[in-house]
Amino acid sequence: MANIVVAGTQWGDEGKGKIVDLLAENADAVVRFQGGNNAGHTMVVNGEQFVSHLIPSGILQKKICIIGNGLVVDPKVLIEEINYLKQKNITITPKNFIISDRAQVIMPYHKLIDTGREKLKGDKKIGTTGRGIGPCYEDKAARTGIRFAEFIKETVFSEKLKTVLVEKNFYIEKFLKLNPSTLEEILAEYKEYAKILAPYVADASTAINKLIKNKGQILLEGAQGTHLDIDHGTYPYVTSSNTVAGGACAGAGIGPKRIDEVIGIVKAYTTRVGEGPFPAELFDKTGAFIQKKGMEFGATTGRKRRCGWLDLVILNNAVKLNGLTGLAITKLDVLGELKSLMICTGYKYKNSIIKDFPADCKILEKCEPIYEEMPGWNEDISLIDRYENLPQNTKDYLKRIEELSETPVYIISIGPQRDKTIVLNNPFLNIPA
Ligand code: IMP
């Protein structure tokens, strides 16, 4: 029996969806523990593409899928996603899909505040996804948020909304100078959503712990990445939740001793969407090549992702913060045609060399990457199905990542499809019961 956390090591978009989908085959349940529909997973199964923003990617493997208490959920988006998956003949019932009664509901005013504030900030904007994530987490911390347990009880919901809306609409009208929705408008829309979602709402923590007690295997799926973490990321250019593996316990309602392995997803290069410092960013034709070949567009907003070389300062920070036990290297095939590859092993800042990720974004902005050069393999590796058959230079690149991060590579992904994966170690199969 094993419980595994999957965490992004960079700035999100590392390809967690595919790896979660793959590992889910041997899991009993897949749980999301933070974020909301700012995330986007693209999976390709039997030539068909699936995109999900809220429902854990394990749904394709017919596993129990759980939205943990740590999430902020836009009910409209969730209903659209349920319908989209049902249309693709995927079964979603209260037996295989649970929404935590403690998860927070994203309201129309959260979205309005998110986009309105970004507009006001001008070139100081964070570059949020505009989905209302930050304002919803703010209300959670301010204890004015609406949880699913309240949302599905019509009178409780309308009473709470009535109180909260006074302050929200004052802020929206007077400060953001926007038109807020009225109580009646929101109630009419959200009452319908509550009716549809109510059957799925349950005590997720109890359900997860019961599964663990009965020797079930749980896969805990992180969203975004370590460097978008509210505490440990490139603050303030971060999301509003704890994306690191530690967040899995609070966001799913399980104890830390329940977690056996933490797999870090590492894109073979680095990408970032939105604003914020990115020392190994490429502004040349190699960056443009990676962006195009890797099809680096955000799955949620469609924005072009900024691209750069693999950064070991970042990865080592993720190893430390998440306690990574293994790595899954994704999109390795994208680097195929490059003659040489660079790995960032440290930063030069003024007259010093930095190896530990700095807290101050102003310092990070001025850091210059120190590179180690490695030969590329100049070959299409997407058709290779065994580690032994990879070109020597590819193996050397992987070995170097292992050496520098002091963490073993468990999984290598060489294409978007489920079968384009080389699995060296699957902890679900290797941890004794
Ligand atoms: P928010 O999460 O919408 O508040 O956005 C805050 C920052 O996190 C912005 O830079 C977003 O681009 C980034 N972000 C949020 N979700 C993701 C994701 O799933 N992948 C990559 N970046 C993300």
Short mmCIF file of C-alpha atoms and ligand atoms in Angstrom, two decimals:
data_model
loop_
_atom_site.label_atom_id
_atom_site.label_comp_id
_atom_site.label_asym_id
_atom_site.label_seq_id
_atom_site.Cartn_x
_atom_site.Cartn_y
_atom_site.Cartn_z
CA MET A 1 0.00 0.00 0.00
CA ALA A 2 1.36 3.45 -0.88
CA ASN A 3 0.14 7.00 -1.01
CA ILE A 4 1.90 9.29 -3.40
CA VAL A 5 1.96 13.05 -3.84
CA VAL A 6 2.69 14.44 -7.30
CA ALA A 7 4.06 17.99 -7.23
CA GLY A 8 5.21 20.39 -9.93
CA THR A 9 8.80 21.48 -9.39
CA GLN A 10 8.93 24.59 -11.58
CA TRP A 11 6.22 27.20 -12.33
CA GLY A 12 3.44 24.79 -13.26
CA ASP A 13 2.62 23.24 -16.63
CA GLU A 14 5.24 20.52 -16.11
CA GLY A 15 2.91 17.84 -17.46
CA LYS A 16 1.47 16.63 -14.17
CA GLY A 17 -1.81 15.63 -15.81
CA LYS A 18 -0.20 12.95 -17.95
CA ILE A 19 1.87 11.50 -15.09
CA VAL A 20 -1.13 11.51 -12.74
CA ASP A 21 -3.20 9.79 -15.40
CA LEU A 22 -0.48 7.16 -15.78
CA LEU A 23 0.04 6.54 -12.05
CA ALA A 24 -3.71 6.53 -11.46
CA GLU A 25 -3.90 3.11 -13.09
CA ASN A 26 -2.63 1.60 -9.83
CA ALA A 27 -4.37 3.98 -7.46
CA ASP A 28 -7.78 3.58 -5.86
CA ALA A 29 -8.45 7.29 -5.62
CA VAL A 30 -7.01 10.50 -6.99
CA VAL A 31 -7.32 13.64 -4.88
CA ARG A 32 -6.71 17.25 -5.78
CA PHE A 33 -5.63 19.29 -2.79
CA GLN A 34 -5.27 22.96 -3.82
CA GLY A 35 -5.92 25.56 -6.49
CA GLY A 36 -8.91 25.70 -8.75
CA ASN A 37 -9.61 26.12 -12.43
CA ASN A 38 -6.42 28.15 -12.80
CA ALA A 39 -4.93 24.70 -13.50
CA GLY A 40 -5.30 22.89 -16.78
CA HIS A 41 -4.39 19.32 -17.62
CA THR A 42 -4.13 18.02 -21.14
CA MET A 43 -4.12 14.26 -21.60
CA VAL A 44 -4.03 12.23 -24.78
CA VAL A 45 -5.50 8.74 -24.57
CA ASN A 46 -5.94 6.53 -27.65
CA GLY A 47 -5.40 9.56 -29.87
CA GLU A 48 -8.14 11.54 -28.15
CA GLN A 49 -7.34 14.73 -26.23
CA PHE A 50 -8.94 15.50 -22.87
CA VAL A 51 -8.59 18.79 -21.03
CA SER A 52 -9.60 19.14 -17.41
CA HIS A 53 -9.30 22.05 -15.02
CA LEU A 54 -10.86 20.79 -11.82
CA ILE A 55 -11.66 17.10 -11.94
CA PRO A 56 -8.52 15.04 -11.21
CA SER A 57 -7.06 13.44 -14.31
CA GLY A 58 -7.59 10.01 -12.68
CA ILE A 59 -11.19 10.16 -13.91
CA LEU A 60 -9.97 8.72 -17.23
CA GLN A 61 -8.67 5.65 -15.37
CA LYS A 62 -12.12 5.19 -13.81
CA LYS A 63 -10.83 5.89 -10.31
CA ILE A 64 -12.57 7.61 -7.42
CA CYS A 65 -11.82 11.30 -7.91
CA ILE A 66 -11.94 13.75 -5.07
CA ILE A 67 -11.86 17.54 -4.90
CA GLY A 68 -10.27 18.21 -1.51
CA ASN A 69 -11.10 20.91 1.01
CA GLY A 70 -8.05 22.90 -0.11
CA LEU A 71 -9.63 23.88 -3.42
CA VAL A 72 -11.54 26.91 -4.59
CA VAL A 73 -14.19 25.73 -7.02
CA ASP A 74 -16.08 27.62 -9.68
CA PRO A 75 -19.37 25.69 -9.80
CA LYS A 76 -20.18 26.79 -13.35
CA VAL A 77 -16.83 25.52 -14.64
CA LEU A 78 -17.18 22.28 -12.70
CA ILE A 79 -20.63 21.59 -14.13
CA GLU A 80 -19.33 22.30 -17.66
CA GLU A 81 -16.46 19.90 -17.04
CA ILE A 82 -18.75 17.15 -15.72
CA ASN A 83 -20.94 17.53 -18.83
CA TYR A 84 -17.89 17.58 -21.15
CA LEU A 85 -16.52 14.37 -19.65
CA LYS A 86 -19.94 12.69 -19.67
CA GLN A 87 -20.23 13.51 -23.36
CA LYS A 88 -16.96 11.68 -23.84
CA ASN A 89 -18.59 8.63 -22.19
CA ILE A 90 -16.80 9.00 -18.89
CA THR A 91 -18.89 7.95 -15.93
CA ILE A 92 -19.26 10.57 -13.21
CA THR A 93 -21.56 9.74 -10.31
CA PRO A 94 -21.54 10.49 -6.58
CA LYS A 95 -19.94 7.04 -6.18
CA ASN A 96 -16.77 7.96 -8.09
CA PHE A 97 -16.68 11.73 -7.68
CA ILE A 98 -16.68 13.69 -4.41
CA ILE A 99 -16.49 17.42 -3.74
CA SER A 100 -15.35 18.24 -0.23
CA ASP A 101 -18.04 19.94 1.84
CA ARG A 102 -15.24 22.21 3.10
CA ALA A 103 -14.02 23.38 -0.34
CA GLN A 104 -14.65 27.05 -1.09
CA VAL A 105 -17.02 28.32 -3.79
CA ILE A 106 -15.76 30.87 -6.31
CA MET A 107 -18.39 33.58 -6.66
CA PRO A 108 -18.92 36.08 -9.51
CA TYR A 109 -17.44 38.88 -7.37
CA HIS A 110 -14.17 36.93 -6.96
CA LYS A 111 -13.70 36.89 -10.72
CA LEU A 112 -14.62 40.55 -11.05
CA ILE A 113 -12.18 41.54 -8.30
CA ASP A 114 -9.40 39.39 -9.80
CA THR A 115 -9.62 40.89 -13.29
CA GLY A 116 -10.49 44.40 -12.06
CA ARG A 117 -7.46 44.57 -9.78
CA GLU A 118 -5.11 43.27 -12.43
CA LYS A 119 -6.33 45.99 -14.78
CA LEU A 120 -5.74 48.66 -12.15
CA LYS A 121 -2.21 47.41 -11.50
CA GLY A 122 -1.18 47.99 -15.12
CA ASP A 123 2.41 46.89 -15.70
CA LYS A 124 2.67 45.84 -12.04
CA LYS A 125 0.09 43.11 -12.62
CA ILE A 126 0.71 39.52 -11.47
CA GLY A 127 -0.61 38.01 -14.67
CA THR A 128 -3.26 35.91 -12.91
CA THR A 129 -5.51 33.56 -14.82
CA GLY A 130 -8.44 35.85 -13.97
CA ARG A 131 -10.44 32.96 -12.54
CA GLY A 132 -11.05 34.55 -9.13
CA ILE A 133 -8.58 32.26 -7.35
CA GLY A 134 -6.78 34.85 -5.21
CA PRO A 135 -9.90 36.75 -4.05
CA CYS A 136 -11.60 33.46 -3.13
CA TYR A 137 -8.64 32.34 -0.99
CA GLU A 138 -8.61 35.81 0.58
CA ASP A 139 -12.19 35.31 1.71
CA LYS A 140 -11.34 31.87 3.04
CA ALA A 141 -8.61 33.42 5.23
CA ALA A 142 -10.89 36.33 6.17
CA ARG A 143 -13.54 33.77 7.15
CA THR A 144 -16.10 35.29 4.82
CA GLY A 145 -15.84 32.55 2.18
CA ILE A 146 -18.72 30.24 1.28
CA ARG A 147 -18.07 26.53 1.61
CA PHE A 148 -19.87 23.82 -0.32
CA ALA A 149 -21.61 22.67 2.88
CA GLU A 150 -23.30 26.10 3.07
CA PHE A 151 -23.69 26.56 -0.66
CA ILE A 152 -25.98 23.54 -1.03
CA LYS A 153 -28.34 24.71 1.73
CA GLU A 154 -30.47 27.36 0.05
CA THR A 155 -31.38 29.47 3.08
CA VAL A 156 -27.92 29.32 4.63
CA PHE A 157 -26.40 30.29 1.29
CA SER A 158 -28.69 33.25 0.66
CA GLU A 159 -28.25 34.58 4.22
CA LYS A 160 -24.47 34.38 4.00
CA LEU A 161 -24.36 35.89 0.53
CA LYS A 162 -26.57 38.78 1.63
CA THR A 163 -24.07 39.73 4.35
CA VAL A 164 -20.93 39.25 2.29
CA LEU A 165 -22.22 41.02 -0.80
CA VAL A 166 -22.60 44.40 0.92
CA GLU A 167 -18.84 44.70 1.41
CA LYS A 168 -17.93 43.13 -1.95
CA ASN A 169 -20.19 45.36 -3.98
CA PHE A 170 -19.02 48.47 -2.14
CA TYR A 171 -15.43 47.58 -3.12
CA ILE A 172 -16.34 46.69 -6.70
CA GLU A 173 -18.36 49.86 -7.28
CA LYS A 174 -16.38 52.42 -5.32
CA PHE A 175 -12.83 51.20 -5.70
CA LEU A 176 -12.72 49.17 -8.91
CA LYS A 177 -15.42 51.27 -10.56
CA LEU A 178 -17.11 48.22 -12.02
CA ASN A 179 -20.71 47.02 -12.13
CA PRO A 180 -21.36 44.32 -9.53
CA SER A 181 -24.01 41.59 -9.77
CA THR A 182 -27.04 41.93 -7.53
CA LEU A 183 -28.00 39.48 -4.81
CA GLU A 184 -30.98 38.32 -6.87
CA GLU A 185 -28.86 37.72 -9.99
CA ILE A 186 -26.29 35.66 -8.12
CA LEU A 187 -28.89 33.68 -6.19
CA ALA A 188 -30.84 32.82 -9.32
CA GLU A 189 -27.72 31.53 -11.09
CA TYR A 190 -26.02 29.80 -8.16
CA LYS A 191 -29.16 28.08 -6.82
CA GLU A 192 -29.25 26.08 -10.03
CA TYR A 193 -25.58 25.14 -9.72
CA ALA A 194 -26.08 24.05 -6.11
CA LYS A 195 -28.91 21.71 -7.11
CA ILE A 196 -26.72 20.01 -9.74
CA LEU A 197 -23.66 19.66 -7.52
CA ALA A 198 -25.31 18.80 -4.19
CA PRO A 199 -25.29 15.00 -4.74
CA TYR A 200 -21.49 15.02 -5.04
CA VAL A 201 -20.81 17.03 -1.88
CA ALA A 202 -19.50 14.94 1.03
CA ASP A 203 -16.91 14.82 3.80
CA ALA A 204 -13.89 14.14 1.59
CA SER A 205 -11.38 13.76 4.41
CA THR A 206 -13.44 10.99 6.00
CA ALA A 207 -13.78 9.26 2.63
CA ILE A 208 -10.03 9.46 1.95
CA ASN A 209 -9.04 8.24 5.41
CA LYS A 210 -11.52 5.35 5.14
CA LEU A 211 -9.92 4.33 1.84
CA ILE A 212 -6.45 4.50 3.42
CA LYS A 213 -7.64 2.38 6.37
CA ASN A 214 -8.93 -0.22 3.93
CA LYS A 215 -5.49 -0.39 2.27
CA GLY A 216 -6.47 1.75 -0.69
CA GLN A 217 -3.74 3.59 -2.59
CA ILE A 218 -4.18 7.34 -2.87
CA LEU A 219 -2.65 9.62 -5.45
CA LEU A 220 -2.58 13.25 -4.37
CA GLU A 221 -2.43 15.56 -7.35
CA GLY A 222 -0.87 19.00 -6.99
CA ALA A 223 -1.68 21.90 -9.29
CA GLN A 224 0.60 24.74 -10.45
CA GLY A 225 4.19 24.29 -9.27
CA THR A 226 6.55 24.77 -6.33
CA HIS A 227 7.65 28.24 -7.45
CA LEU A 228 4.07 29.47 -7.57
CA ASP A 229 3.58 28.47 -3.91
CA ILE A 230 2.20 31.32 -1.78
CA ASP A 231 4.99 30.93 0.80
CA HIS A 232 7.91 29.53 -1.16
CA GLY A 233 7.41 30.83 -4.69
CA THR A 234 8.47 34.04 -6.40
CA TYR A 235 6.21 36.18 -4.20
CA PRO A 236 4.17 38.21 -5.13
CA TYR A 237 4.18 36.52 -8.56
CA VAL A 238 2.59 33.39 -7.18
CA THR A 239 -0.78 31.74 -6.83
CA SER A 240 -2.71 31.92 -3.56
CA SER A 241 -2.29 28.39 -2.20
CA ASN A 242 0.43 26.06 -0.94
CA THR A 243 1.41 24.10 -4.01
CA VAL A 244 4.22 22.20 -2.25
CA ALA A 245 3.68 18.60 -1.19
CA GLY A 246 3.08 19.64 2.42
CA GLY A 247 -0.13 21.29 1.22
CA ALA A 248 -1.50 17.84 0.36
CA CYS A 249 -2.11 17.00 4.02
CA ALA A 250 -4.02 20.16 4.86
CA GLY A 251 -5.79 20.28 1.50
CA ALA A 252 -6.98 16.67 1.56
CA GLY A 253 -7.41 16.23 5.30
CA ILE A 254 -4.86 13.49 5.96
CA GLY A 255 -1.90 13.23 8.32
CA PRO A 256 1.71 13.61 7.08
CA LYS A 257 2.61 10.05 8.05
CA ARG A 258 0.18 8.76 5.42
CA ILE A 259 2.45 9.92 2.59
CA ASP A 260 5.03 7.42 1.33
CA GLU A 261 6.48 9.03 -1.79
CA VAL A 262 6.63 12.47 -3.37
CA ILE A 263 7.23 12.56 -7.10
CA GLY A 264 8.39 15.85 -8.58
CA ILE A 265 7.40 16.57 -12.15
CA VAL A 266 10.23 18.28 -14.03
CA LYS A 267 9.88 19.57 -17.56
CA ALA A 268 13.18 18.89 -19.38
CA TYR A 269 13.44 22.67 -19.79
CA THR A 270 11.65 25.48 -17.91
CA THR A 271 8.50 27.45 -18.71
CA ARG A 272 6.50 30.12 -16.98
CA VAL A 273 3.23 31.96 -17.74
CA GLY A 274 2.37 35.30 -16.26
CA GLU A 275 4.79 37.84 -14.84
CA GLY A 276 7.72 37.37 -12.46
CA PRO A 277 11.45 36.67 -12.54
CA PHE A 278 12.80 33.70 -14.52
CA PRO A 279 16.63 33.64 -14.57
CA ALA A 280 17.13 30.92 -17.20
CA GLU A 281 14.62 32.47 -19.64
CA LEU A 282 15.61 32.42 -23.30
CA PHE A 283 14.86 35.38 -25.54
CA ASP A 284 16.58 33.97 -28.63
CA LYS A 285 15.67 31.54 -31.39
CA THR A 286 16.25 28.53 -29.12
CA GLY A 287 13.55 29.85 -26.78
CA ALA A 288 11.24 30.35 -29.76
CA PHE A 289 12.05 26.84 -31.02
CA ILE A 290 11.21 25.26 -27.65
CA GLN A 291 8.00 27.32 -27.38
CA LYS A 292 6.87 26.15 -30.82
CA LYS A 293 7.98 22.53 -30.67
CA GLY A 294 6.77 22.09 -27.09
CA MET A 295 3.46 23.78 -28.01
CA GLU A 296 3.94 25.94 -24.95
CA PHE A 297 0.59 27.65 -24.61
CA GLY A 298 -1.27 27.76 -21.28
CA ALA A 299 -4.02 25.10 -21.13
CA THR A 300 -6.24 27.52 -19.18
CA THR A 301 -5.67 30.93 -20.73
CA GLY A 302 -4.02 30.06 -24.06
CA ARG A 303 -1.19 32.51 -23.29
CA LYS A 304 2.26 31.81 -24.76
CA ARG A 305 4.53 30.34 -22.12
CA ARG A 306 7.94 31.90 -21.60
CA CYS A 307 10.66 29.27 -22.17
CA GLY A 308 14.18 28.70 -20.86
CA TRP A 309 16.78 26.09 -20.00
CA LEU A 310 16.47 23.59 -17.20
CA ASP A 311 17.30 25.33 -13.93
CA LEU A 312 18.81 23.21 -11.17
CA VAL A 313 18.62 25.99 -8.58
CA ILE A 314 14.87 25.75 -9.05
CA LEU A 315 14.83 21.98 -9.09
CA ASN A 316 17.00 21.65 -6.00
CA ASN A 317 14.73 24.09 -4.21
CA ALA A 318 11.80 21.85 -5.14
CA VAL A 319 13.67 18.76 -3.94
CA LYS A 320 14.17 20.46 -0.57
CA LEU A 321 10.70 21.96 -0.18
CA ASN A 322 8.76 18.88 -1.25
CA GLY A 323 11.09 16.20 0.06
CA LEU A 324 11.07 14.66 -3.40
CA THR A 325 11.77 10.93 -3.50
CA GLY A 326 11.72 10.61 -7.29
CA LEU A 327 11.50 12.66 -10.48
CA ALA A 328 9.35 12.38 -13.58
CA ILE A 329 11.08 14.13 -16.49
CA THR A 330 8.58 15.32 -19.08
CA LYS A 331 8.78 16.59 -22.66
CA LEU A 332 12.29 15.24 -23.11
CA ASP A 333 11.52 14.66 -26.80
CA VAL A 334 11.12 18.43 -27.35
CA LEU A 335 14.88 18.93 -26.92
CA GLY A 336 15.58 16.39 -29.66
CA GLU A 337 16.87 18.64 -32.42
CA LEU A 338 19.13 20.85 -30.34
CA LYS A 339 22.88 20.47 -30.85
CA SER A 340 23.77 21.41 -27.31
CA LEU A 341 21.84 21.89 -24.09
CA MET A 342 22.44 24.13 -21.12
CA ILE A 343 21.72 23.34 -17.50
CA CYS A 344 21.64 26.26 -15.09
CA THR A 345 23.62 25.19 -12.02
CA GLY A 346 23.74 28.47 -10.09
CA TYR A 347 23.16 32.21 -10.32
CA LYS A 348 25.68 35.01 -10.42
CA TYR A 349 24.49 37.94 -8.32
CA LYS A 350 26.83 40.92 -8.06
CA ASN A 351 30.11 39.30 -6.99
CA SER A 352 28.65 36.20 -5.44
CA ILE A 353 27.36 32.85 -6.62
CA ILE A 354 23.92 31.85 -5.43
CA LYS A 355 22.87 28.21 -5.21
CA ASP A 356 19.91 28.64 -2.85
CA PHE A 357 16.77 30.16 -4.28
CA PRO A 358 16.51 33.76 -2.96
CA ALA A 359 13.36 35.00 -1.20
CA ASP A 360 13.61 38.49 -2.68
CA CYS A 361 12.25 38.79 -6.20
CA LYS A 362 14.33 41.94 -6.72
CA ILE A 363 17.49 39.84 -6.21
CA LEU A 364 16.18 37.07 -8.44
CA GLU A 365 15.48 39.57 -11.22
CA LYS A 366 19.16 40.52 -11.24
CA CYS A 367 20.52 36.96 -11.09
CA GLU A 368 22.41 35.76 -14.13
CA PRO A 369 22.35 32.05 -14.86
CA ILE A 370 25.57 30.04 -14.71
CA TYR A 371 25.39 27.31 -17.31
CA GLU A 372 26.92 23.92 -17.80
CA GLU A 373 26.85 22.81 -21.42
CA MET A 374 25.95 19.29 -22.51
CA PRO A 375 25.79 17.81 -26.00
CA GLY A 376 22.30 17.29 -27.44
CA TRP A 377 21.27 14.03 -29.11
CA ASN A 378 19.95 15.47 -32.35
CA GLU A 379 17.49 12.60 -32.79
CA ASP A 380 13.78 11.92 -32.43
CA ILE A 381 13.43 9.89 -29.25
CA SER A 382 9.64 9.82 -29.21
CA LEU A 383 9.49 6.30 -30.64
CA ILE A 384 11.87 4.73 -28.13
CA ASP A 385 10.21 2.50 -25.56
CA ARG A 386 13.10 1.35 -23.38
CA TYR A 387 15.65 3.29 -21.36
CA GLU A 388 18.49 1.15 -22.78
CA ASN A 389 17.61 2.29 -26.31
CA LEU A 390 17.83 6.02 -25.58
CA PRO A 391 20.84 7.78 -27.17
CA GLN A 392 23.86 7.96 -24.85
CA ASN A 393 23.66 11.78 -24.74
CA THR A 394 20.03 11.57 -23.55
CA LYS A 395 21.03 9.15 -20.81
CA ASP A 396 23.89 11.47 -19.85
CA TYR A 397 21.48 14.42 -19.60
CA LEU A 398 19.21 12.39 -17.31
CA LYS A 399 22.16 11.15 -15.23
CA ARG A 400 23.38 14.71 -14.79
CA ILE A 401 19.95 15.78 -13.53
CA GLU A 402 20.02 12.90 -11.06
CA GLU A 403 23.54 13.81 -9.90
CA LEU A 404 22.84 17.51 -9.48
CA SER A 405 19.49 17.01 -7.74
CA GLU A 406 20.54 13.90 -5.80
CA THR A 407 17.18 12.41 -6.70
CA PRO A 408 16.48 9.38 -8.89
CA VAL A 409 14.53 9.59 -12.13
CA TYR A 410 11.44 7.36 -11.90
CA ILE A 411 9.61 8.25 -15.10
CA ILE A 412 10.60 9.68 -18.50
CA SER A 413 7.95 11.16 -20.79
CA ILE A 414 8.72 11.43 -24.50
CA GLY A 415 5.37 12.46 -25.96
CA PRO A 416 1.88 13.51 -24.87
CA GLN A 417 0.31 10.05 -25.25
CA ARG A 418 0.00 7.70 -22.29
CA ASP A 419 2.18 5.06 -23.96
CA LYS A 420 5.01 7.50 -24.72
CA THR A 421 6.45 6.95 -21.29
CA ILE A 422 9.40 5.00 -19.92
CA VAL A 423 8.73 3.93 -16.35
CA LEU A 424 11.84 3.02 -14.36
CA ASN A 425 10.14 2.91 -10.98
CA ASN A 426 6.44 3.00 -10.15
CA PRO A 427 6.17 3.33 -6.36
CA PHE A 428 2.58 2.04 -6.38
CA LEU A 429 3.94 -1.29 -7.60
CA ASN A 430 7.14 -1.33 -5.58
CA ILE A 431 6.10 -0.46 -2.05
CA PRO A 432 5.26 -3.66 -0.15
CA ALA A 433 1.78 -3.92 1.40
P1 IMP B 1 -3.77 32.83 -10.23
O1 IMP B 1 -3.49 31.46 -9.70
O2 IMP B 1 -4.82 32.86 -11.30
O3 IMP B 1 -4.04 33.82 -9.12
O4 IMP B 1 -2.43 33.37 -10.96
C1 IMP B 1 -1.23 33.66 -10.23
C2 IMP B 1 -0.02 33.25 -11.04
O5 IMP B 1 0.05 31.83 -11.14
C3 IMP B 1 0.01 33.77 -12.48
O6 IMP B 1 1.34 34.01 -12.87
C4 IMP B 1 -0.52 32.58 -13.28
O7 IMP B 1 -0.09 32.61 -14.62
C5 IMP B 1 0.09 31.44 -12.51
N1 IMP B 1 -0.65 30.18 -12.64
C6 IMP B 1 -1.79 29.85 -12.03
N2 IMP B 1 -2.16 28.61 -12.36
C7 IMP B 1 -1.22 28.13 -13.17
C8 IMP B 1 -1.03 26.87 -13.82
O8 IMP B 1 -1.80 25.92 -13.68
N3 IMP B 1 0.09 26.78 -14.58
C9 IMP B 1 0.98 27.78 -14.70
N4 IMP B 1 0.84 28.96 -14.12
C10 IMP B 1 -0.25 29.13 -13.35
#
